[in-house]
Coordinates of C-alpha atoms in Angstrom, one line a residue:
Chain U
M1 CA 5.0 -16.6 3.4
Q2 CA 1.9 -18.5 4.4
P3 CA -1.6 -17.9 3.0
L4 CA -4.4 -16.9 5.4
D5 CA -4.7 -19.5 8.2
E6 CA -7.5 -22.0 7.5
R7 CA -9.2 -21.2 10.8
D8 CA -9.2 -17.4 10.1
Q9 CA -10.4 -18.0 6.5
L10 CA -13.4 -20.0 7.8
I11 CA -14.2 -17.4 10.4
L12 CA -14.0 -14.5 8.0
R13 CA -16.0 -16.3 5.3
H14 CA -18.6 -17.2 7.9
L15 CA -18.9 -13.7 9.2
D16 CA -19.3 -12.5 5.7
G17 CA -22.3 -14.8 5.4
E18 CA -20.6 -16.9 2.7
T19 CA -20.3 -20.4 4.2
S20 CA -22.2 -23.5 3.0
P21 CA -24.6 -25.4 5.3
D22 CA -21.8 -27.9 6.0
E23 CA -19.3 -25.2 6.8
R24 CA -21.9 -23.5 9.1
A25 CA -22.3 -26.8 11.0
A26 CA -18.5 -27.0 11.2
V27 CA -18.4 -23.5 12.7
I28 CA -21.0 -24.4 15.3
E29 CA -19.0 -27.5 16.2
R30 CA -15.7 -25.7 16.5
L31 CA -17.3 -22.9 18.6
A32 CA -18.5 -25.6 21.0
T33 CA -15.3 -27.5 21.2
D34 CA -12.3 -25.2 20.3
A35 CA -11.8 -22.4 22.8
D36 CA -9.1 -20.8 20.6
F37 CA -11.5 -20.8 17.6
G38 CA -14.1 -19.2 19.7
S39 CA -11.7 -16.5 20.9
R40 CA -10.7 -15.7 17.4
F41 CA -14.3 -15.7 16.2
R42 CA -15.1 -13.2 18.9
G43 CA -12.1 -11.1 18.1
Y44 CA -13.0 -10.8 14.4
A45 CA -16.7 -9.9 15.3
F46 CA -15.4 -7.2 17.7
Q47 CA -13.1 -6.0 15.1
V48 CA -16.0 -5.6 12.6
A49 CA -17.9 -3.7 15.3
R50 CA -14.9 -1.4 16.0
L51 CA -14.4 -0.9 12.2
H52 CA -18.1 0.0 11.9
E53 CA -17.7 2.6 14.6
L54 CA -14.4 4.0 13.3
L55 CA -15.3 4.1 9.7
E56 CA -18.7 5.6 10.4
A57 CA -17.1 8.3 12.4
D58 CA -14.9 8.9 9.3
R59 CA -18.0 9.8 7.3
G60 CA -19.6 11.7 10.2
G61 CA -22.3 9.0 10.8
G62 CA -24.8 9.3 13.7
F63 CA -26.1 7.0 16.3
D64 CA -29.8 6.3 15.7
P65 CA -31.0 3.5 18.0
V66 CA -34.7 4.4 17.7
G67 CA -34.5 4.3 13.9
D68 CA -36.4 7.5 13.3
G69 CA -33.5 9.2 11.5
T70 CA -32.5 11.3 14.6
D71 CA -29.0 11.1 15.8
V72 CA -29.5 10.6 19.5
R73 CA -25.8 10.1 20.3
A74 CA -25.7 13.6 21.9
D75 CA -28.7 12.8 24.1
L76 CA -27.3 9.5 25.2
L77 CA -23.9 10.9 25.7
A78 CA -25.4 13.7 27.8
L79 CA -25.8 11.0 30.5
A80 CA -22.1 11.6 31.0
S81 CA -22.8 15.3 30.7
E82 CA -19.6 16.7 32.3
E83 CA -17.3 14.9 29.9
R84 CA -19.6 15.7 27.1
K85 CA -19.5 19.4 27.8
A86 CA -15.7 19.4 28.1
A87 CA -15.4 17.5 24.8
T88 CA -17.8 19.9 23.0
A89 CA -15.9 22.9 24.3
K90 CA -12.6 21.4 23.2
L91 CA -14.1 20.6 19.8
E92 CA -15.4 24.2 19.4
R93 CA -11.9 25.6 20.3
R94 CA -10.4 23.3 17.7
R95 CA -12.9 24.3 15.0
H96 CA -12.3 28.0 15.8
R97 CA -8.6 27.5 15.6
S98 CA -8.9 25.5 12.4
R99 CA -11.0 28.3 10.7
R100 CA -8.4 30.9 11.8
L101 CA -5.6 28.8 10.4
T102 CA -7.5 28.3 7.1
R103 CA -7.8 32.1 6.7
L104 CA -4.1 32.6 7.4
A105 CA -3.2 29.8 5.0
C106 CA -5.3 31.4 2.2
A107 CA -3.7 34.8 2.8
S108 CA -0.2 33.2 2.8
A109 CA -1.0 31.3 -0.4
V110 CA -2.0 34.5 -2.2
L111 CA 1.3 36.2 -1.1
V112 CA 3.3 33.1 -2.2
L113 CA 1.5 33.1 -5.5
I114 CA 2.3 36.7 -6.2
A115 CA 6.0 36.1 -5.3
V116 CA 6.2 33.0 -7.5
A117 CA 4.6 34.8 -10.4
A118 CA 7.1 37.7 -10.0
R119 CA 10.0 35.3 -9.9
W120 CA 8.8 33.5 -12.9
L121 CA 8.5 36.7 -14.9
A122 CA 12.0 37.7 -13.9
T123 CA 13.7 34.4 -14.6
R124 CA 11.6 32.9 -17.4
P125 CA 13.7 30.3 -19.1
N126 CA 14.7 30.0 -22.6
R127 CA 12.5 27.1 -23.7
A128 CA 14.6 26.4 -26.7
T129 CA 17.6 25.2 -24.6
A130 CA 16.1 24.4 -21.2
P131 CA 15.7 20.7 -20.3
E132 CA 12.2 19.2 -20.0
I133 CA 10.8 16.3 -18.0
A134 CA 10.7 13.8 -20.8
D135 CA 9.6 10.8 -18.8
L136 CA 8.1 10.4 -15.4
H137 CA 6.7 7.7 -13.2
G138 CA 5.3 8.4 -9.7
T139 CA 5.6 11.7 -8.0
L140 CA 8.0 14.5 -8.8
R141 CA 8.0 17.6 -6.6
M142 CA 9.3 21.0 -7.3
Q143 CA 11.1 23.0 -4.6
D144 CA 7.8 24.5 -3.4
N145 CA 6.3 21.0 -3.1
S146 CA 4.1 21.5 -6.1
A147 CA 3.8 18.5 -8.5
A148 CA 5.8 18.5 -11.7
T149 CA 4.5 16.8 -14.7
K150 CA 5.8 15.3 -17.9
G151 CA 6.7 18.1 -20.4
D152 CA 7.5 20.7 -17.7
V153 CA 10.6 22.8 -18.4
L154 CA 13.3 23.4 -15.8
W155 CA 15.4 26.5 -15.4
P156 CA 18.1 27.8 -13.0
G157 CA 16.9 27.6 -9.4
H158 CA 14.6 24.8 -9.9
R159 CA 15.0 21.8 -7.6
I160 CA 13.2 18.6 -8.3
T161 CA 12.7 15.6 -6.0
T162 CA 11.4 12.1 -6.9
G163 CA 9.1 10.1 -4.7
S164 CA 9.9 6.8 -3.0
Q165 CA 8.7 4.7 -6.0
A166 CA 9.3 7.2 -8.7
Y167 CA 11.8 8.0 -11.5
A168 CA 12.1 10.7 -14.0
R169 CA 14.1 11.7 -17.0
L170 CA 15.4 15.2 -17.9
Q171 CA 16.2 15.7 -21.5
F172 CA 18.2 18.5 -22.9
L173 CA 17.9 19.9 -26.4
D174 CA 21.1 18.2 -27.6
G175 CA 19.8 14.8 -26.5
S176 CA 21.6 14.5 -23.2
T177 CA 19.5 12.9 -20.6
V178 CA 19.6 12.7 -16.8
D179 CA 17.6 9.9 -15.2
L180 CA 16.7 10.4 -11.6
S181 CA 16.1 7.3 -9.4
A182 CA 13.7 7.2 -6.5
D183 CA 14.2 9.5 -3.6
T184 CA 16.6 11.7 -5.6
Q185 CA 16.9 15.5 -5.5
V186 CA 18.6 17.5 -8.3
A187 CA 19.0 21.2 -8.5
C188 CA 19.3 22.9 -11.9
L189 CA 22.1 25.5 -11.6
D190 CA 22.5 26.3 -15.3
C191 CA 20.1 24.6 -17.5
G192 CA 20.5 26.4 -20.8
S193 CA 23.0 26.1 -23.6
S194 CA 25.6 25.3 -20.8
K195 CA 24.6 22.6 -18.4
A196 CA 25.3 22.5 -14.6
I197 CA 23.3 20.5 -12.1
E198 CA 23.8 19.6 -8.4
L199 CA 23.0 16.2 -7.1
V200 CA 21.7 16.9 -3.6
R201 CA 20.8 13.3 -2.8
G202 CA 20.0 10.0 -4.4
R203 CA 21.2 8.6 -7.7
I204 CA 21.3 9.7 -11.3
F205 CA 22.4 8.2 -14.5
L206 CA 23.6 10.5 -17.2
S207 CA 23.9 9.9 -20.9
V208 CA 25.7 13.0 -22.2
A209 CA 25.9 13.9 -25.8
P210 CA 29.3 15.3 -27.0
Q211 CA 29.9 18.7 -25.5
A212 CA 32.4 21.5 -26.4
A213 CA 35.5 21.1 -24.3
E214 CA 35.2 24.7 -23.1
S215 CA 31.6 24.2 -21.9
P216 CA 31.3 20.7 -20.4
F217 CA 28.4 19.2 -18.6
L218 CA 29.1 19.8 -14.9
V219 CA 27.7 18.0 -11.9
N220 CA 28.3 19.6 -8.5
P221 CA 30.4 22.4 -10.0
G222 CA 33.1 23.9 -7.9
R223 CA 32.9 21.2 -5.2
A224 CA 35.3 18.5 -4.3
D225 CA 33.0 16.0 -6.0
Q226 CA 32.6 18.0 -9.2
V227 CA 32.2 15.8 -12.2
R228 CA 33.1 17.2 -15.6
V229 CA 31.6 15.4 -18.6
I230 CA 32.4 15.9 -22.2
G231 CA 30.3 13.0 -23.5
T232 CA 29.7 9.7 -21.9
K233 CA 27.4 7.5 -19.8
L234 CA 27.9 7.4 -16.1
Q235 CA 26.1 7.0 -12.8
I236 CA 26.5 9.4 -9.9
R237 CA 25.2 8.5 -6.5
R238 CA 25.2 10.4 -3.2
T239 CA 25.3 8.0 -0.3
A240 CA 23.9 8.4 3.2
A241 CA 27.4 9.0 4.5
D242 CA 27.6 12.2 2.4
E243 CA 29.9 10.5 -0.1
T244 CA 29.6 10.8 -3.9
R245 CA 30.2 7.7 -6.0
V246 CA 30.9 8.1 -9.7
A247 CA 30.8 5.1 -12.0
V248 CA 31.6 5.4 -15.7
V249 CA 30.0 3.0 -18.2
S250 CA 31.5 4.4 -21.4
G251 CA 33.8 7.3 -22.3
E252 CA 35.7 9.1 -19.6
V253 CA 35.0 11.9 -17.1
E254 CA 37.0 14.1 -14.7
V255 CA 36.1 14.0 -11.1
G256 CA 37.3 16.6 -8.5
V257 CA 38.7 20.1 -8.9
N258 CA 42.1 21.6 -9.6
D259 CA 45.1 19.4 -8.8
R260 CA 43.0 16.9 -6.9
A261 CA 41.0 15.9 -10.0
V262 CA 41.3 12.3 -11.4
V263 CA 40.3 11.0 -14.7
L264 CA 37.9 8.1 -14.7
A265 CA 38.1 5.8 -17.6
E266 CA 35.4 3.5 -19.0
Q267 CA 34.3 0.7 -16.6
T268 CA 35.9 2.3 -13.6
E269 CA 34.5 4.1 -10.5
T270 CA 35.6 6.3 -7.6
S271 CA 34.2 7.8 -4.5
V272 CA 34.7 11.3 -3.0
A273 CA 34.1 12.0 0.6
R274 CA 33.1 15.5 1.7
N275 CA 35.8 18.0 0.8
A276 CA 38.3 15.2 0.2
A277 CA 40.2 14.2 -2.9
P278 CA 38.7 11.4 -5.1
A279 CA 39.8 7.9 -4.2
P280 CA 41.9 6.1 -6.8
P281 CA 39.8 4.6 -9.6
Q282 CA 38.6 1.0 -9.1
P283 CA 37.1 -1.4 -11.6
L284 CA 33.4 -0.9 -12.0
D285 CA 31.1 -3.0 -9.7
E286 CA 28.1 -3.7 -11.9
S287 CA 26.0 -4.9 -9.0
E288 CA 26.0 -1.4 -7.6
L289 CA 25.1 0.2 -11.0
W290 CA 21.8 1.6 -12.1
Y291 CA 21.5 2.2 -15.8
G292 CA 18.6 4.6 -15.5
L293 CA 15.8 4.0 -18.0
H294 CA 18.1 2.8 -20.7
R295 CA 18.1 -0.8 -19.4
G296 CA 15.7 -3.0 -17.5
L297 CA 12.3 -4.3 -18.5
R298 CA 9.0 -2.6 -19.3
A299 CA 6.6 -3.6 -16.4
T300 CA 2.9 -3.4 -16.4
Y301 CA 1.1 -4.0 -13.1
F302 CA -2.6 -4.9 -13.0
E303 CA -4.9 -4.6 -10.0
N304 CA -6.3 -8.1 -10.5
D305 CA -4.5 -11.4 -10.5
D306 CA -5.5 -12.2 -14.1
F307 CA -4.0 -9.2 -16.0
T308 CA -7.2 -7.2 -16.0
G309 CA -8.4 -4.0 -14.4
K310 CA -6.6 -0.8 -13.7
S311 CA -2.9 -1.0 -14.7
V312 CA 0.3 1.0 -14.4
T313 CA 3.4 0.8 -16.6
R314 CA 6.9 1.6 -15.6
I315 CA 10.5 0.5 -16.2
D316 CA 12.0 -1.9 -13.7
A317 CA 15.7 -2.4 -13.4
N318 CA 15.3 -6.1 -13.0
I319 CA 13.0 -8.6 -11.3
D320 CA 14.0 -8.7 -7.7
F321 CA 11.1 -7.8 -5.5
E322 CA 9.8 -8.7 -2.1
W323 CA 6.7 -6.6 -1.7
N324 CA 5.4 -8.6 1.3
L325 CA 2.0 -7.1 2.0
A326 CA 2.8 -3.7 0.4
A327 CA 1.6 -2.4 -3.0
P328 CA 3.9 -3.0 -6.0
D329 CA 3.2 0.6 -7.0
D330 CA 1.8 3.7 -5.2
S331 CA -1.1 3.9 -7.7
L332 CA -2.3 0.4 -6.9
D333 CA -4.0 -1.1 -3.9
G334 CA -1.4 -3.8 -3.5
T335 CA -3.3 -6.8 -2.4
V336 CA -4.1 -9.1 -5.3
F337 CA -2.3 -8.1 -8.4
S338 CA -0.5 -9.4 -11.5
A339 CA 2.5 -8.1 -13.5
R340 CA 4.0 -8.6 -16.9
W341 CA 7.6 -7.6 -17.8
T342 CA 8.7 -7.4 -21.5
G343 CA 11.9 -6.6 -23.2
W344 CA 15.2 -8.0 -24.5
L345 CA 17.7 -10.2 -22.9
V346 CA 21.3 -9.7 -24.1
P347 CA 23.8 -12.0 -22.3
Q348 CA 27.4 -10.9 -22.2
V349 CA 28.9 -14.3 -22.9
T350 CA 27.9 -17.5 -24.8
D351 CA 27.0 -20.3 -22.4
D352 CA 24.3 -22.6 -21.1
Y353 CA 22.0 -20.8 -18.6
L354 CA 19.7 -22.2 -16.1
F355 CA 16.8 -19.9 -15.1
S356 CA 15.1 -20.1 -11.7
A357 CA 12.7 -18.1 -9.7
F358 CA 11.9 -17.5 -6.1
V359 CA 8.2 -16.6 -6.1
D360 CA 5.1 -16.1 -4.1
D361 CA 2.6 -16.8 -5.7
G362 CA 3.2 -17.7 -9.5
V363 CA 5.6 -16.9 -12.3
R364 CA 6.1 -17.8 -16.0
L365 CA 9.1 -17.0 -18.2
W366 CA 9.3 -17.0 -22.0
I367 CA 12.6 -16.6 -23.9
D368 CA 12.0 -16.0 -27.6
D369 CA 8.3 -17.0 -27.2
R370 CA 9.3 -20.4 -25.7
L371 CA 8.0 -21.1 -22.2
V372 CA 11.0 -22.1 -20.2
L373 CA 9.8 -21.7 -16.7
D374 CA 6.3 -22.5 -15.5
A375 CA 5.6 -22.0 -11.8
W376 CA 2.1 -20.7 -12.1
Q377 CA 0.8 -22.6 -9.0
I378 CA 1.8 -21.4 -5.6
R379 CA 5.4 -22.3 -5.1
Q380 CA 8.4 -20.9 -3.3
V381 CA 11.3 -21.8 -5.5
Q382 CA 11.2 -23.1 -8.9
A383 CA 14.0 -23.8 -11.4
A384 CA 13.6 -24.5 -15.1
E385 CA 13.9 -28.1 -16.1
E386 CA 16.7 -27.6 -18.6
T387 CA 19.4 -25.2 -19.4
I388 CA 19.2 -22.9 -22.4
H389 CA 22.0 -22.1 -24.7
L390 CA 22.4 -18.4 -25.2
V391 CA 24.8 -16.6 -27.5
G392 CA 26.7 -13.7 -26.1
K393 CA 25.7 -10.2 -27.3
R394 CA 22.7 -11.6 -29.1
R395 CA 19.3 -10.2 -28.4
Y396 CA 16.6 -12.5 -27.1
K397 CA 12.9 -11.6 -26.6
I398 CA 11.9 -12.0 -22.9
K399 CA 8.6 -12.0 -21.2
V400 CA 7.8 -12.7 -17.6
E401 CA 4.3 -13.0 -16.0
Y402 CA 3.7 -13.0 -12.3
R403 CA 0.6 -13.1 -10.1
D404 CA -0.1 -12.6 -6.4
I405 CA -3.3 -14.3 -5.4
A406 CA -3.0 -14.1 -1.6
N407 CA -1.0 -12.6 1.2
Y408 CA 2.7 -12.1 0.8
A409 CA 4.0 -11.1 -2.6
G410 CA 7.5 -11.4 -4.1
V411 CA 9.4 -12.6 -7.1
R412 CA 13.1 -12.9 -8.0
L413 CA 14.3 -14.0 -11.4
R414 CA 17.7 -15.6 -11.3
W415 CA 20.1 -17.3 -13.8
Q416 CA 23.1 -19.5 -13.4
R417 CA 25.9 -20.7 -15.6
A418 CA 27.9 -23.9 -14.9
S419 CA 30.9 -21.8 -13.9
T420 CA 29.1 -19.1 -11.8
A421 CA 26.9 -18.9 -8.8
S422 CA 23.2 -18.2 -9.3
Q423 CA 22.4 -14.4 -9.5
I424 CA 19.6 -12.1 -10.2
V425 CA 19.4 -11.5 -14.0
P426 CA 21.2 -8.1 -14.0
Q427 CA 19.9 -4.8 -15.4
S428 CA 23.0 -4.6 -17.6
C429 CA 21.6 -7.5 -19.7
L430 CA 18.0 -6.3 -19.9
Y431 CA 16.5 -3.7 -22.3
P432 CA 12.9 -2.6 -22.1
S433 CA 10.6 -3.0 -25.0
D434 CA 8.9 0.1 -26.5
E435 CA 5.5 -1.5 -26.1
A436 CA 4.2 -4.2 -23.8
Y437 CA 3.4 -7.6 -25.5
Chain F
M1 CA -33.8 11.6 35.3
A2 CA -32.8 9.7 38.4
P3 CA -29.4 7.9 38.2
N4 CA -31.0 4.5 38.5
D5 CA -33.2 5.2 35.5
E6 CA -30.1 5.5 33.3
F7 CA -28.5 2.2 34.2
L8 CA -29.2 0.2 31.0
T9 CA -28.8 3.2 28.7
R10 CA -25.4 3.9 30.2
A11 CA -24.5 0.2 29.8
L12 CA -25.7 0.4 26.2
L13 CA -23.5 3.4 25.6
E14 CA -20.4 1.9 27.3
Q15 CA -20.8 -1.5 25.7
R16 CA -22.2 -0.7 22.4
G17 CA -19.1 -1.9 20.5
M18 CA -19.2 -5.3 22.2
L19 CA -23.0 -5.6 21.8
Y20 CA -22.7 -4.7 18.1
G21 CA -20.0 -7.3 17.6
F22 CA -22.2 -9.9 19.2
I23 CA -25.2 -8.9 17.1
Y24 CA -23.1 -8.9 14.0
A25 CA -21.8 -12.4 14.8
L26 CA -25.5 -13.5 15.1
V27 CA -26.8 -12.0 11.8
R28 CA -23.5 -11.5 9.8
D29 CA -24.9 -8.5 8.0
V30 CA -24.2 -4.9 9.1
G31 CA -27.5 -3.6 7.8
V32 CA -29.5 -6.2 9.8
A33 CA -27.1 -5.8 12.8
D34 CA -27.9 -2.0 12.7
E35 CA -31.6 -2.7 12.9
V36 CA -31.3 -5.3 15.6
F37 CA -29.1 -3.0 17.6
Q38 CA -31.7 -0.3 17.3
E39 CA -34.4 -2.6 18.6
V40 CA -32.2 -3.6 21.6
A41 CA -31.6 0.1 22.3
V42 CA -35.3 0.8 22.3
V43 CA -35.9 -2.1 24.7
A44 CA -33.2 -0.9 27.0
I45 CA -34.4 2.7 27.1
R46 CA -38.0 1.5 27.8
K47 CA -36.7 -0.8 30.5
D48 CA -34.9 2.2 32.2
R49 CA -38.1 4.2 31.9
D50 CA -40.4 1.5 33.2
G51 CA -38.2 0.3 36.1
G52 CA -38.8 -3.2 37.5
E53 CA -36.3 -5.9 38.5
P54 CA -32.7 -4.5 38.8
I55 CA -30.3 -5.9 36.2
R56 CA -27.1 -7.4 37.6
E57 CA -25.2 -8.0 34.4
P58 CA -26.3 -5.4 31.9
G59 CA -24.0 -6.6 29.1
K60 CA -25.3 -10.1 29.3
W61 CA -28.9 -8.8 29.6
L62 CA -28.5 -6.7 26.4
R63 CA -27.0 -9.7 24.5
E64 CA -29.9 -11.9 25.7
V65 CA -32.4 -9.3 24.4
A66 CA -30.6 -9.4 21.0
R67 CA -30.5 -13.1 20.9
R68 CA -34.2 -13.4 21.6
L69 CA -35.1 -10.8 19.0
V70 CA -33.2 -12.8 16.4
K71 CA -34.5 -16.1 17.6
A72 CA -38.1 -14.8 17.4
G73 CA -37.7 -14.3 13.7
F74 CA -36.5 -10.7 13.4
R75 CA -37.9 -8.8 10.4
T76 CA -36.1 -5.9 8.9
R77 CA -37.9 -2.7 8.0
S78 CA -38.0 -3.9 4.4
G79 CA -39.9 -7.0 5.6
R80 CA -37.0 -9.4 5.2
A81 CA -37.2 -12.3 7.7
I82 CA -33.9 -13.2 9.4
E83 CA -33.6 -16.9 10.2
V84 CA -30.7 -18.1 12.2
D85 CA -30.1 -21.7 13.4
N86 CA -30.9 -22.0 17.2
D87 CA -27.8 -24.1 17.9
Y88 CA -25.7 -21.3 16.3
L89 CA -27.4 -18.6 18.4
E90 CA -26.8 -20.6 21.6
Q91 CA -23.2 -21.3 20.8
V92 CA -22.4 -17.7 19.9
A93 CA -24.0 -16.5 23.1
I94 CA -21.8 -18.9 25.1
V95 CA -18.7 -17.7 23.3
F96 CA -19.5 -14.1 24.0
D97 CA -20.3 -14.8 27.6
A98 CA -16.7 -15.9 27.9
T99 CA -15.5 -12.4 26.9
G100 CA -12.5 -11.4 29.0
D101 CA -12.2 -8.2 31.0
G102 CA -11.0 -5.4 28.8
E103 CA -11.0 -7.7 25.7
Y104 CA -12.9 -5.2 23.6
D105 CA -10.9 -2.2 24.9
R106 CA -7.8 -3.8 23.6
L107 CA -9.1 -2.9 20.1
S108 CA -8.3 0.7 20.9
A109 CA -5.1 0.2 18.9
L110 CA -7.3 -0.5 15.8
G111 CA -7.6 3.2 15.0
D112 CA -3.8 3.5 14.6
C113 CA -3.6 0.3 12.6
L114 CA -6.4 1.5 10.4
E115 CA -4.4 4.5 9.5
Q116 CA -1.8 2.2 7.9
V117 CA -4.5 0.9 5.5
S118 CA -4.6 2.7 2.2
A119 CA -7.4 5.1 1.6
A120 CA -8.7 2.9 -1.3
N121 CA -8.8 -0.2 0.9
R122 CA -10.4 1.8 3.8
D123 CA -13.1 2.8 1.3
V124 CA -13.8 -0.8 0.5
L125 CA -14.0 -1.6 4.3
R126 CA -16.4 1.3 4.7
Q127 CA -18.6 0.1 1.9
R128 CA -18.6 -3.3 3.4
Y129 CA -18.9 -2.6 7.1
V130 CA -20.7 0.7 7.3
L131 CA -22.8 0.8 4.2
G132 CA -23.4 -2.9 4.3
R133 CA -22.9 -3.4 0.6
S134 CA -22.3 -6.9 -0.9
Y135 CA -19.1 -7.7 -2.6
D136 CA -21.0 -7.8 -5.9
E137 CA -22.3 -4.2 -5.3
I138 CA -18.8 -2.9 -4.4
A139 CA -17.3 -4.7 -7.3
D140 CA -19.7 -3.0 -9.7
R141 CA -18.9 0.4 -8.3
L142 CA -15.2 0.0 -8.3
K143 CA -15.0 -2.0 -11.6
R144 CA -13.2 -4.9 -9.9
T145 CA -14.1 -8.5 -9.3
A146 CA -16.1 -9.6 -6.2
G147 CA -13.6 -12.4 -5.6
A148 CA -10.6 -10.0 -5.5
L149 CA -12.5 -7.7 -3.1
R150 CA -13.4 -10.6 -0.9
V151 CA -9.7 -11.7 -0.7
L152 CA -8.7 -8.1 -0.1
V153 CA -11.1 -7.5 2.8
H154 CA -10.2 -10.8 4.4
R155 CA -6.5 -10.0 4.1
V156 CA -6.9 -6.5 5.5
Q157 CA -9.0 -7.9 8.4
N158 CA -6.2 -10.4 9.1
Q159 CA -3.5 -7.7 8.9
L160 CA -5.5 -5.5 11.2
A161 CA -5.8 -8.3 13.8
D162 CA -2.1 -9.0 13.6
C163 CA -1.3 -5.2 13.9
V164 CA -3.5 -4.9 17.0
Q165 CA -1.7 -8.0 18.5
A166 CA 1.7 -6.5 17.7
R167 CA 0.7 -3.1 19.3
L168 CA -0.4 -4.9 22.4
A169 CA 2.8 -6.9 22.6
E170 CA 4.8 -3.7 22.2
Q171 CA 2.9 -2.1 25.1
E172 CA 3.5 -5.1 27.3
T173 CA 7.3 -5.1 26.7

């Protein structure tokens, strides 16, 4: 993860007209003596020219070499008249086709609208018992690809899908919640006083309030991977191999149907291949577990590297990111940015912990308002200077700040005990704060 | 119009990207580059009309016109005088004379690479390289800092250059 090459930086700054007299002299010197420098210099200048052309074409700009406000591109291009005529005819055909498609699309949209309205009138949900979208980050699409928003109510037949950086929470009237991870699709089969949903793909975390035994919360009802829940917390995940994995955090659930059903106790998990019986229960593998929005840290991402400007807030499961050159969130540009995570750290066992971070570009960590890790300058790996004694099950305030000031971006927050290997601070030990601080 | 009369205008049309890149390297400001380019175009069109000595290397001839315009103290329509160090003008001309065959055409991949840039970042590039706005002006409009925008633009430029190289490498294998 290297910052911009010194040579490229000098060229780009110079072409921006931002170099000092000394630097300009250095540019002239290097142009005269360094062929590679000259080649890159020429490359960036050509790139600006090409960008100028491409981006001007984007806005429909003209070519006006005489400077009298007349676009003479057509006149000049007429020199190559045959190609020009062919290109114009092609463009006209495309425009005509585009207009025809637009009219067809409008007519289709009206018909679809009428059909949707009729369906809505026929199957209007009971708002008193139907679940609503209680929390949402990123994009959430309905089955017709329209955008769902926080507060929308779901009813039978609805199918919702989260985007690649999104999550959502469905909340039922009795307090039961279904958290959808990114790239997850859930269909609402019976979303009233009785509850039945289908996990089509992705991962969900359920926190189910106690249900009557005769009307349990059902996931994938009637299928080999049916999950029957009376009241518990669990994760269900559909893998790419068309397998369903069920992991129970607390309480117990029944997985499968008829005589193939198995009971999963607390802290166990199983998997169900398509149309097969569930595998025997295994101890829960916490590293594979996503606790939904119940655990993690509240993250606020800022568009500048100094915690200013446009921001977006979400819940992150933990701090384990390698964004490279991508944006940390769809709503941000993703170049220079900063982030702040806040919440509570609850270690499982009492011990001495050594925190460390792999970071590009800078990170700071506070535990109970004490700065324990300060790697604010550009560094790759930084460990705290001393261990911290933490008491198991006790709640510690945690705050992490991060900034990306150039090029690649990434940060991983790890901890280590004397008896264990270094690991990412797990989601199971993190709880988001209600407000950022 | 007789075919020979169009010689420089055709060259201008075919090589306008390369010529614009050269002029931009000289003046380092898209607004000024646009005006110099227009002046070069006027000279070329007049030259075609008036005839005279045949031009053997039209690309080099057009660049030489641009260099002389800048060297002579080019003034923009707003009356701003453009002053560029002579040594710099000479050196840039030498560097561009060394342009390899098809070098500019290799940037054809830039269009695809540009599609990978977010709409917001593309808008910043457009403000900078089409509208010729300073970083301070763009920062005011977007409510961001000029420094952050400068880093952003340089980074995107670098990414685009890498992307074009990668596309070329893919084509070669």
